[in-house]
Short mmCIF file of C-alpha atoms and ligand atoms in Angstrom, two decimals:
data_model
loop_
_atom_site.label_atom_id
_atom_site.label_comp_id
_atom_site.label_asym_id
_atom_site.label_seq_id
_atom_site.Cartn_x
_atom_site.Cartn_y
_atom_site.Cartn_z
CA UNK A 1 0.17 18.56 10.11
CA UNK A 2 -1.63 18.31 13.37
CA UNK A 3 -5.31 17.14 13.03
CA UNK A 4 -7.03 15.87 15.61
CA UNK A 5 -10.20 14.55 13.54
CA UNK A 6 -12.73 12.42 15.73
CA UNK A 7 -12.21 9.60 13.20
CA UNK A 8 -12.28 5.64 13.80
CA UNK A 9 -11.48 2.59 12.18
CA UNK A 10 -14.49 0.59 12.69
CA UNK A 11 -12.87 -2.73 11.10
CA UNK A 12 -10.57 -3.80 8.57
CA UNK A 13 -10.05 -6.58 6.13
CA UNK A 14 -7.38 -8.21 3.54
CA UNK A 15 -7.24 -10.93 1.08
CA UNK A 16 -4.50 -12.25 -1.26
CA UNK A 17 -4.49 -14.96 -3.99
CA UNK A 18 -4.01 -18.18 -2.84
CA UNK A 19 -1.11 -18.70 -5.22
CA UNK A 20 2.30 -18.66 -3.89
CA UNK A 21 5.62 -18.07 -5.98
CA UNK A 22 8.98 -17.83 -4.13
CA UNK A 23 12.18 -16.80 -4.95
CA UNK A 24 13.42 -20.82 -6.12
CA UNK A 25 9.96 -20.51 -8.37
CA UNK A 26 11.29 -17.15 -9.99
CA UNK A 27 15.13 -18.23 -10.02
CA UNK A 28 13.64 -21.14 -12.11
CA UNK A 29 13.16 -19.04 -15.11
CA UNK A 30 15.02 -15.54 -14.11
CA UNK A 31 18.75 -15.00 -14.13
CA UNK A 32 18.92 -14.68 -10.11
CA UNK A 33 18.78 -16.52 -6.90
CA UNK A 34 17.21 -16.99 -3.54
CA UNK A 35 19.73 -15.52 -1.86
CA UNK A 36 19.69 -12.48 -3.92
CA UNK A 37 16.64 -11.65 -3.33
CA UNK A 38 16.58 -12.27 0.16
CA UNK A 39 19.58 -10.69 1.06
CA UNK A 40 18.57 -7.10 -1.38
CA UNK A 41 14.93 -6.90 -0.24
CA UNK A 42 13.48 -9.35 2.54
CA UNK A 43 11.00 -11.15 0.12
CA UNK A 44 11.02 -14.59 0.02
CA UNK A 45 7.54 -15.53 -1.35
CA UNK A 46 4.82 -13.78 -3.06
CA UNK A 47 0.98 -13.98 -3.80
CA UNK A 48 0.00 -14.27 -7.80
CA UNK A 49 -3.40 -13.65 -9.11
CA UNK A 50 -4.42 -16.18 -11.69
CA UNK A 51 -6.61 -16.00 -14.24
CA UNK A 52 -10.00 -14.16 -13.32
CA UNK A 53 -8.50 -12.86 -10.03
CA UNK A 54 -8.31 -9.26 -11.30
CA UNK A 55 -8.08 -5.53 -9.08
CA UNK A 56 -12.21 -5.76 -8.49
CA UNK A 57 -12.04 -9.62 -7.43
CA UNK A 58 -9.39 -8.57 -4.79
CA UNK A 59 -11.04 -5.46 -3.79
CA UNK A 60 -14.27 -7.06 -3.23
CA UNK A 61 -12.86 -10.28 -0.85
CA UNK A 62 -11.16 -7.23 1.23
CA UNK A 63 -13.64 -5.08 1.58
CA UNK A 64 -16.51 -7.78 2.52
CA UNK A 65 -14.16 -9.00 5.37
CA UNK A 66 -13.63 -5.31 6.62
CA UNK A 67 -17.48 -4.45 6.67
CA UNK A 68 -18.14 -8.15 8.64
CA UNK A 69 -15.48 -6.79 10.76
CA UNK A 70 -17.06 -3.47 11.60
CA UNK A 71 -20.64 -4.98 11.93
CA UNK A 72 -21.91 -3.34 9.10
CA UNK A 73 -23.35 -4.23 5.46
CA UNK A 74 -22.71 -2.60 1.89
CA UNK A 75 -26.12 -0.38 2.71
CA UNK A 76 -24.45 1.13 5.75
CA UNK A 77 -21.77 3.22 3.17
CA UNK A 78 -21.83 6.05 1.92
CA UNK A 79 -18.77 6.56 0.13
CA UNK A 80 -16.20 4.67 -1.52
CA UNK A 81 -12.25 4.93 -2.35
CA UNK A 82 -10.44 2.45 -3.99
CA UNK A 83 -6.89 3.03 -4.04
CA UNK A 84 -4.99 1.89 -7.14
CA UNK A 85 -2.71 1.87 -9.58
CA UNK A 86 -3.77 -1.34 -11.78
CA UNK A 87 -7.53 -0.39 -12.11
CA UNK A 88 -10.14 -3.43 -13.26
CA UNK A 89 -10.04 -0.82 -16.25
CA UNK A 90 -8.43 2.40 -17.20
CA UNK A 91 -12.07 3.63 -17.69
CA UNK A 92 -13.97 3.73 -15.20
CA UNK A 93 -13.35 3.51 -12.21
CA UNK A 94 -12.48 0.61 -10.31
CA UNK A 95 -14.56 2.13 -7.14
CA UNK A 96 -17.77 2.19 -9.30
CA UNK A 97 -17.43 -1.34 -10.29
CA UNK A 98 -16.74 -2.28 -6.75
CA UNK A 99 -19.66 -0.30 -5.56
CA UNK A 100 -22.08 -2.19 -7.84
CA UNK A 101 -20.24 -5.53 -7.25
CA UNK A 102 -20.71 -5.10 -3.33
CA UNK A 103 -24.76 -4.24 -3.96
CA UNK A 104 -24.88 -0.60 -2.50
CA UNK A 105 -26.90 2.17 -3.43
CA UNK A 106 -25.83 5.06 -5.88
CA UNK A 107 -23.33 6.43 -3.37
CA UNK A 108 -20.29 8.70 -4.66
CA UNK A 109 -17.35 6.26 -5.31
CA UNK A 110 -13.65 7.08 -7.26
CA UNK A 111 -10.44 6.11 -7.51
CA UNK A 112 -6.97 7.66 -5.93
CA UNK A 113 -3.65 6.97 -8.12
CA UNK A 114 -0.83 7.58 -5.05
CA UNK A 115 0.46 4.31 -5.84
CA UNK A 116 2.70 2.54 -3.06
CA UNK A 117 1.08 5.88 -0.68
CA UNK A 118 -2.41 5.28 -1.98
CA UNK A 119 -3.56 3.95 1.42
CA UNK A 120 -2.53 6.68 3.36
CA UNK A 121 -3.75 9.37 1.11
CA UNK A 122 -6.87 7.41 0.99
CA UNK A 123 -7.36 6.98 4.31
CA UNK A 124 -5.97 11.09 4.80
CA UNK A 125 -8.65 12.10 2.30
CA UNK A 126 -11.85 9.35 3.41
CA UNK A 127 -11.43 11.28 7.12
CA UNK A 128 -11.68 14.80 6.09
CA UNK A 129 -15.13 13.61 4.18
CA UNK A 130 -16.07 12.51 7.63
CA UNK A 131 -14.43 15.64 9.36
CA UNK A 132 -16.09 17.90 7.54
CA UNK A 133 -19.57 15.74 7.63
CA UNK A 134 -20.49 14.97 4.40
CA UNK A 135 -19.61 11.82 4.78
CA UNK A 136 -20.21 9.51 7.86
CA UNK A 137 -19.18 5.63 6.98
CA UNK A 138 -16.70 5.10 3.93
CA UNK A 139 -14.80 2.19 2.37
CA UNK A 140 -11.23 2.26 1.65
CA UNK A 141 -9.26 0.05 -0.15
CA UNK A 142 -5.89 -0.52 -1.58
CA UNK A 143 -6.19 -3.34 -4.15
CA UNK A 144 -3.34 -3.88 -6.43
CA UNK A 145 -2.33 -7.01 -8.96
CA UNK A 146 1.33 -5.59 -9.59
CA UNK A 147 2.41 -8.83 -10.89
CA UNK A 148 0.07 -7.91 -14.67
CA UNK A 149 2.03 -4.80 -14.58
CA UNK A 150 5.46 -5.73 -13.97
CA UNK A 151 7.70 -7.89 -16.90
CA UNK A 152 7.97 -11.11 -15.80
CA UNK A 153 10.94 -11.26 -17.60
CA UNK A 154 12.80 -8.31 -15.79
CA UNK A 155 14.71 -9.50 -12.65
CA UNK A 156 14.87 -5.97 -11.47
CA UNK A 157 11.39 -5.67 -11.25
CA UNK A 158 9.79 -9.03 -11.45
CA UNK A 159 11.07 -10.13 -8.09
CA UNK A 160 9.58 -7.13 -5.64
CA UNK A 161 5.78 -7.40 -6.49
CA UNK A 162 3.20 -9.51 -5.47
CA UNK A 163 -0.74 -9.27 -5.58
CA UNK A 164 -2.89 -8.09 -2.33
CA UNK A 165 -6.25 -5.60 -1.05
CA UNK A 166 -6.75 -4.30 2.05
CA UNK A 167 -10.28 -2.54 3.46
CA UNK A 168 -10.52 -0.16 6.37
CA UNK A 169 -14.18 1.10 7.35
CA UNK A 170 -13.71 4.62 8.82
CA UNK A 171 -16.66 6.58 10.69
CA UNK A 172 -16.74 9.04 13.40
CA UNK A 173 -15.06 8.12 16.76
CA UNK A 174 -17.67 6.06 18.71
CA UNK A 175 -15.55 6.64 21.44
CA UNK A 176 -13.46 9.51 23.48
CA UNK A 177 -9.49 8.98 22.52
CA UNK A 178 -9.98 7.26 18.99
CA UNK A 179 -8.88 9.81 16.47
CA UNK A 180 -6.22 10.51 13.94
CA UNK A 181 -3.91 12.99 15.28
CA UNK A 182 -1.61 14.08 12.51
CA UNK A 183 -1.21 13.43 8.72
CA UNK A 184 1.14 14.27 6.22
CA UNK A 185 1.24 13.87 2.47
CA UNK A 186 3.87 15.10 -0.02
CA UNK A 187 4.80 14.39 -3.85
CA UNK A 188 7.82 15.39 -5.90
CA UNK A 189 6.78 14.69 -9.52
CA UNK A 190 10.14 15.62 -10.61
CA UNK A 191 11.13 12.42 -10.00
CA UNK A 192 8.13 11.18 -11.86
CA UNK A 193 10.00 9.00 -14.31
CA UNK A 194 12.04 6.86 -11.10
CA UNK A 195 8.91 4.57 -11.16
CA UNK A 196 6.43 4.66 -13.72
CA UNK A 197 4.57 3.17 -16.86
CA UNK A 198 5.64 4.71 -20.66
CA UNK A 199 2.69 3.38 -22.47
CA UNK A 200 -0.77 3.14 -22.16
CA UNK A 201 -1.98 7.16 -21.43
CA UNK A 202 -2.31 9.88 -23.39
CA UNK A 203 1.41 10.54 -24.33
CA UNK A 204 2.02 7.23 -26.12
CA UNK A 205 -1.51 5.53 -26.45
CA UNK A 206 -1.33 1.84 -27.26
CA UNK A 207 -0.09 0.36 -30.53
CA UNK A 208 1.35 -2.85 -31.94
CA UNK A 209 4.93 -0.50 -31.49
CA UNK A 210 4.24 -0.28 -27.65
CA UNK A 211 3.38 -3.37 -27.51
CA UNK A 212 6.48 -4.54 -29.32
CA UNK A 213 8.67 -2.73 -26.78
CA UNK A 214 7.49 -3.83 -23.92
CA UNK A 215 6.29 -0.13 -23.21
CA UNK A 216 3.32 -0.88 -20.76
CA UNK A 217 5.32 -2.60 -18.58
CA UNK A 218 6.54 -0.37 -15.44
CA UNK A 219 10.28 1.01 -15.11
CA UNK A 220 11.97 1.82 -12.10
CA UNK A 221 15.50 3.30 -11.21
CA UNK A 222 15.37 0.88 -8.16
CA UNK A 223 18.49 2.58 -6.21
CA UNK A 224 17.84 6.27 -6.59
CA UNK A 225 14.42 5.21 -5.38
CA UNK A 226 16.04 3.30 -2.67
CA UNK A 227 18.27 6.21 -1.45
CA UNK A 228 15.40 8.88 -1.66
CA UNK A 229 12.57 6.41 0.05
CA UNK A 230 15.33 5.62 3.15
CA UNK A 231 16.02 10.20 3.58
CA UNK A 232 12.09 11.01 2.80
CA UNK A 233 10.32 7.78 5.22
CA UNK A 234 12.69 9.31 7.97
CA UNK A 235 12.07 12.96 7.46
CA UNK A 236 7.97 12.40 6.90
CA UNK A 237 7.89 10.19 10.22
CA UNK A 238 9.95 12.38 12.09
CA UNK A 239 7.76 15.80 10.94
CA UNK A 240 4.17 13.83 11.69
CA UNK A 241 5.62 12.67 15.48
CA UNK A 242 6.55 16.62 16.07
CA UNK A 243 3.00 17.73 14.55
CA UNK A 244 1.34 15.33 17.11
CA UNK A 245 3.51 16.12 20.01
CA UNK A 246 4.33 12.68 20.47
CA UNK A 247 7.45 10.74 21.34
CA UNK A 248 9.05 7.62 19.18
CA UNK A 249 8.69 5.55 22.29
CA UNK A 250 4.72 6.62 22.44
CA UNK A 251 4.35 4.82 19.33
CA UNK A 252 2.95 1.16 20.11
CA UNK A 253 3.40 -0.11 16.11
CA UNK A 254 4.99 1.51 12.94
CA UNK A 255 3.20 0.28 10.11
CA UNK A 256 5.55 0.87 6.98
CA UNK A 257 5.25 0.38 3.41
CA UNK A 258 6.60 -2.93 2.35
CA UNK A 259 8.81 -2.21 -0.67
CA UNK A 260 12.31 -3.76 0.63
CA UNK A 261 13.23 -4.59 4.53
CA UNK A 262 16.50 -2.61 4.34
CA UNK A 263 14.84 0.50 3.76
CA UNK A 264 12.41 0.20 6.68
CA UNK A 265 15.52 -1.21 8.85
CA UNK A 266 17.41 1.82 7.92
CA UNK A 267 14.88 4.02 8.39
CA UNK A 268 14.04 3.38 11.28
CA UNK A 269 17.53 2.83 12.47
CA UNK A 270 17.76 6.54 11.67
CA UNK A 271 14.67 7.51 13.61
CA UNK A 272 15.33 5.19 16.51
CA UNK A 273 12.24 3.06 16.20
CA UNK A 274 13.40 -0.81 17.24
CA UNK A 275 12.28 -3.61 14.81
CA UNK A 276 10.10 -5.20 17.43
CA UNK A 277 7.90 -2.10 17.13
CA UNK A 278 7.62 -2.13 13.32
CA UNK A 279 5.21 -4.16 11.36
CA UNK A 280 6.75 -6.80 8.80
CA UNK A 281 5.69 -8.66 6.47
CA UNK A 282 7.22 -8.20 3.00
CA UNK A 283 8.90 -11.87 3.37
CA UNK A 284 5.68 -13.57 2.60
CA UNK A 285 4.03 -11.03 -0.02
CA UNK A 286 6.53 -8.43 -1.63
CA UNK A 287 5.68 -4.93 -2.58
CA UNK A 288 1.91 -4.94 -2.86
CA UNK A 289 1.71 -0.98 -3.65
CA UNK A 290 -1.71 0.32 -2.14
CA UNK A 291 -2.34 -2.90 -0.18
CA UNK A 292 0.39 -3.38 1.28
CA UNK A 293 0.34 -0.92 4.34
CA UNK A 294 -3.97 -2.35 5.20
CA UNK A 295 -2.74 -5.78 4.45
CA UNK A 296 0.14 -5.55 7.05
CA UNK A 297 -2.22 -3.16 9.53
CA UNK A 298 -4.76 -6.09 9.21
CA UNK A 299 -2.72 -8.70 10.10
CA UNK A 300 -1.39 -6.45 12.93
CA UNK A 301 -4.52 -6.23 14.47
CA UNK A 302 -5.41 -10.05 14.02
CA UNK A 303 -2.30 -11.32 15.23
CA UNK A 304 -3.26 -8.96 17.82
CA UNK A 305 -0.11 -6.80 18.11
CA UNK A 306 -2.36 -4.10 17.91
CA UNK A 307 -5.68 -3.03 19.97
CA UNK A 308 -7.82 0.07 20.67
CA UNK A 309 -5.58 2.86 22.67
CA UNK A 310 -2.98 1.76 20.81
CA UNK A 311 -1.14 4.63 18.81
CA UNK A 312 -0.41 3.61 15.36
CA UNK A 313 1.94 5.20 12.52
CA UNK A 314 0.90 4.15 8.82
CA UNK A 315 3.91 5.30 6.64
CA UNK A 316 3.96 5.23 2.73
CA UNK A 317 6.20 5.65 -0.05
CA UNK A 318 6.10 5.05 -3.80
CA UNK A 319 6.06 6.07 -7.18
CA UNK A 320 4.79 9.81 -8.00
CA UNK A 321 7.39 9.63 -6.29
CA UNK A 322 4.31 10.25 -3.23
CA UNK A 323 4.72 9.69 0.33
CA UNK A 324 2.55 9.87 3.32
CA UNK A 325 2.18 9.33 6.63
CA UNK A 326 -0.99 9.25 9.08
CA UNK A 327 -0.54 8.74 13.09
CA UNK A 328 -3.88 7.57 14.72
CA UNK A 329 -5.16 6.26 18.29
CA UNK A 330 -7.06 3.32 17.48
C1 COA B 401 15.60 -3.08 -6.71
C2 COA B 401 16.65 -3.26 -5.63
C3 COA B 401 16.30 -4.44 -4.75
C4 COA B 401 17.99 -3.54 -6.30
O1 COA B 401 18.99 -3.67 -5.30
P1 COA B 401 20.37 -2.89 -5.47
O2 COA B 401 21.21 -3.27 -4.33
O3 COA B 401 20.02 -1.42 -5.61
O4 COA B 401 20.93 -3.48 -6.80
P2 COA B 401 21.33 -2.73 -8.16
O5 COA B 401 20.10 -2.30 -8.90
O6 COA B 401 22.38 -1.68 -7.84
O7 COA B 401 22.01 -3.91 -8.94
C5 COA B 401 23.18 -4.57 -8.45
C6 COA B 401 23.49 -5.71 -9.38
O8 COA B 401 22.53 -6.76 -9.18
C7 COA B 401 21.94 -7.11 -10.43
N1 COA B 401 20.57 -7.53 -10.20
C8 COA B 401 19.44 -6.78 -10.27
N2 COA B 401 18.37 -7.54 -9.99
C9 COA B 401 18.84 -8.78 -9.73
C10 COA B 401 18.22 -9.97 -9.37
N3 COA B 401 16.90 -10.08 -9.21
N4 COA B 401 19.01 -11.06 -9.16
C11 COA B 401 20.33 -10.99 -9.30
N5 COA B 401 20.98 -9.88 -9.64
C12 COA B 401 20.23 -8.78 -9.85
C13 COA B 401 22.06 -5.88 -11.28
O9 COA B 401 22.02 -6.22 -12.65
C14 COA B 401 23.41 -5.36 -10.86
O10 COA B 401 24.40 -6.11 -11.52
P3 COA B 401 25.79 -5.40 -11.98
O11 COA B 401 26.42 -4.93 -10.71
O12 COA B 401 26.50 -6.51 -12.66
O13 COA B 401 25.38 -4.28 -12.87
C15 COA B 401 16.77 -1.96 -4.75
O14 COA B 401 17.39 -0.95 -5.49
C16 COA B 401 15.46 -1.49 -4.25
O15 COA B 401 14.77 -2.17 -3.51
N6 COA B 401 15.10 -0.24 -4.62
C17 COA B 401 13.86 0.34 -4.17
C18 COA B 401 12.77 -0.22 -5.03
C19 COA B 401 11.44 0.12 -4.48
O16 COA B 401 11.24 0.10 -3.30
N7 COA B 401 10.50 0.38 -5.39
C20 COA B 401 9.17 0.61 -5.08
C21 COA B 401 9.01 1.83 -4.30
S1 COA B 401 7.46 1.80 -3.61
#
């Protein structure tokens, strides 16, 4: 969908735990190897939040980093989304906590379950507050810790995810030229089941038998999610670069979900995007859900592969099964 919102992204910021586990670490104690992994997914290390290092701690680090890098201070927002799936608790909301945590005032705050896509819906949905005007500065953050929701003992699982947040402060343009010129969002919760957690809501509340089972530990069909994420990041990319009116080679950085490097090679194969122009991470941090497309934006921007005037193409996928995708001129 074509937009054209006069929206910005006055600054952004990420953290991670410091702890590191690679692929030897987990091939210590799980039936699988290095090679495995690196040759299935691209990841050869993630970050692991210890003890005390929960959702809110993450949040927090990231969002204080992107209001010092917009010049601002917790009493310049006026809204909040925290993007999640592994809330500081199911009740209430991990944005409330974080609003008290960072010291603002009783602005509106709440939390957006589009797992792996959470950025980019949050980011889709944090604009139109500030497109329609009833919002003018607002937080968003993806903060996950996948690795307390994932069995440790699962290879299939255990060796994707990894523990991140990443902030972006957005705010009307300040300047002609920055905006976000075309979103799209979709879901198919048909495929609900592909990726998601049995226990733990209100179809099968906790017991000692859930526990027993392993129940609140997530599932995931990992290659019928593979073959759908590869067909649906292509068509959503495609669809948002004909809403905008703009060509593949207009595009200064993709910035795609990290869930596994042959999907975003073949994707973009398929679309004709070349790897130098795609953002790429997932070798040092896994699958970090909501983080992981403002953790590799961030680092984009640091490392300076990306600057204002420069077109940029956020593009998420995960379970739901959600996708999104959000082109903007920085
Ligand atoms: C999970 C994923 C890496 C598995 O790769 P795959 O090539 O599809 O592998 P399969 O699941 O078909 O399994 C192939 C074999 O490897 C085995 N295997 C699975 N995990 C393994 C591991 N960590 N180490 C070694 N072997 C493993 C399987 O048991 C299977 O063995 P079998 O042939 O004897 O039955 C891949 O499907 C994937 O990335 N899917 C998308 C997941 C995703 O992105 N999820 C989040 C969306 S946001």
């Amino acid at each position: 969908m074509k937009t054209s919102w006069a929206v910005e992204i006055a600054g952004m910021g990420s953290w991670t735990p410091p702890k590191v586990v690679t692929n030897d670490d987990l091939a210590a104690r799980l039936d699988t190897s290095d090679e495995w992994i690196t040759q299935r997914t691209g990841i050869r290390a993630r970050h692991i939040s210890a003890d005390g290092e929960t959702t809110l701690h993450l949040a927090e680090k990231a969002a204080r980093e992107a209001l010092a890098a917009a010049d601002l201070t917790p009493a310049d927002l006026d809204l909040i989304v925290v993007c999640t799936v592994t809330p500081e608790h199911t009740l209430p909301s991990t944005s409330c906590e974080l609003q008290a945590a960072l010291g603002c005032g009783w602005i509106p705050a709440f939390d957006l379950v589009a797992a792996c896509s959470g950025f980019v819906y949050g980011l889709t949905t944090a604009a139109q507050f500030i497109h329609a005007g009833t919002a003018k500065t607002v937080l968003v953050v993806g903060a996950e810790t996948m690795t307390r929701v994932t069995d440790q003992d699962d290879r299939a699982t255990a060796i994707l995810f990894g523990d991140a947040a990443g902030a972006a402060i957005l705010r009307p343009a300040t300047q002609a030229g920055r905006e976000i010129l075309a979103v799209n969002l979709g879901a198919d919760g048909a495929r609900a089941k592909m990726i998601w957690t049995p226990a733990g809501g209100s179809c099968l509340p906790a017991s000692d038998t859930t526990v027993a089972e392993r129940l609140h530990h997530m599932r995931m069909s990992g290659r019928e999610v593979y073959k759908f994420a590869v067909t649906q990041m292509q068509t959503v990319l495609s669809q948002t670069l004909a809403d905008a009116g703009v060509a593949t080679d207009d595009v200064t950085l993709l910035i795609p979900h990290q869930s596994n490097l042959r999907i975003i090679e073949s994707a973009c194969d398929k679309i004709g995007i070349p790897m130098d122009r795609v953002m790429v991470n997932i070798d040092r941090y896994g699958n970090t859900s909501a983080a992981s497309v403002p953790l590799a934006m961030c680092e984009a921007w640091r490392a300076g592969r990306i600057k204002r005037g420069d077109l940029v193409m956020m593009l998420g996928f995960g379970a739901g099964l959600t996708w999104g995708s959000a082109l903007l001129r920085l």
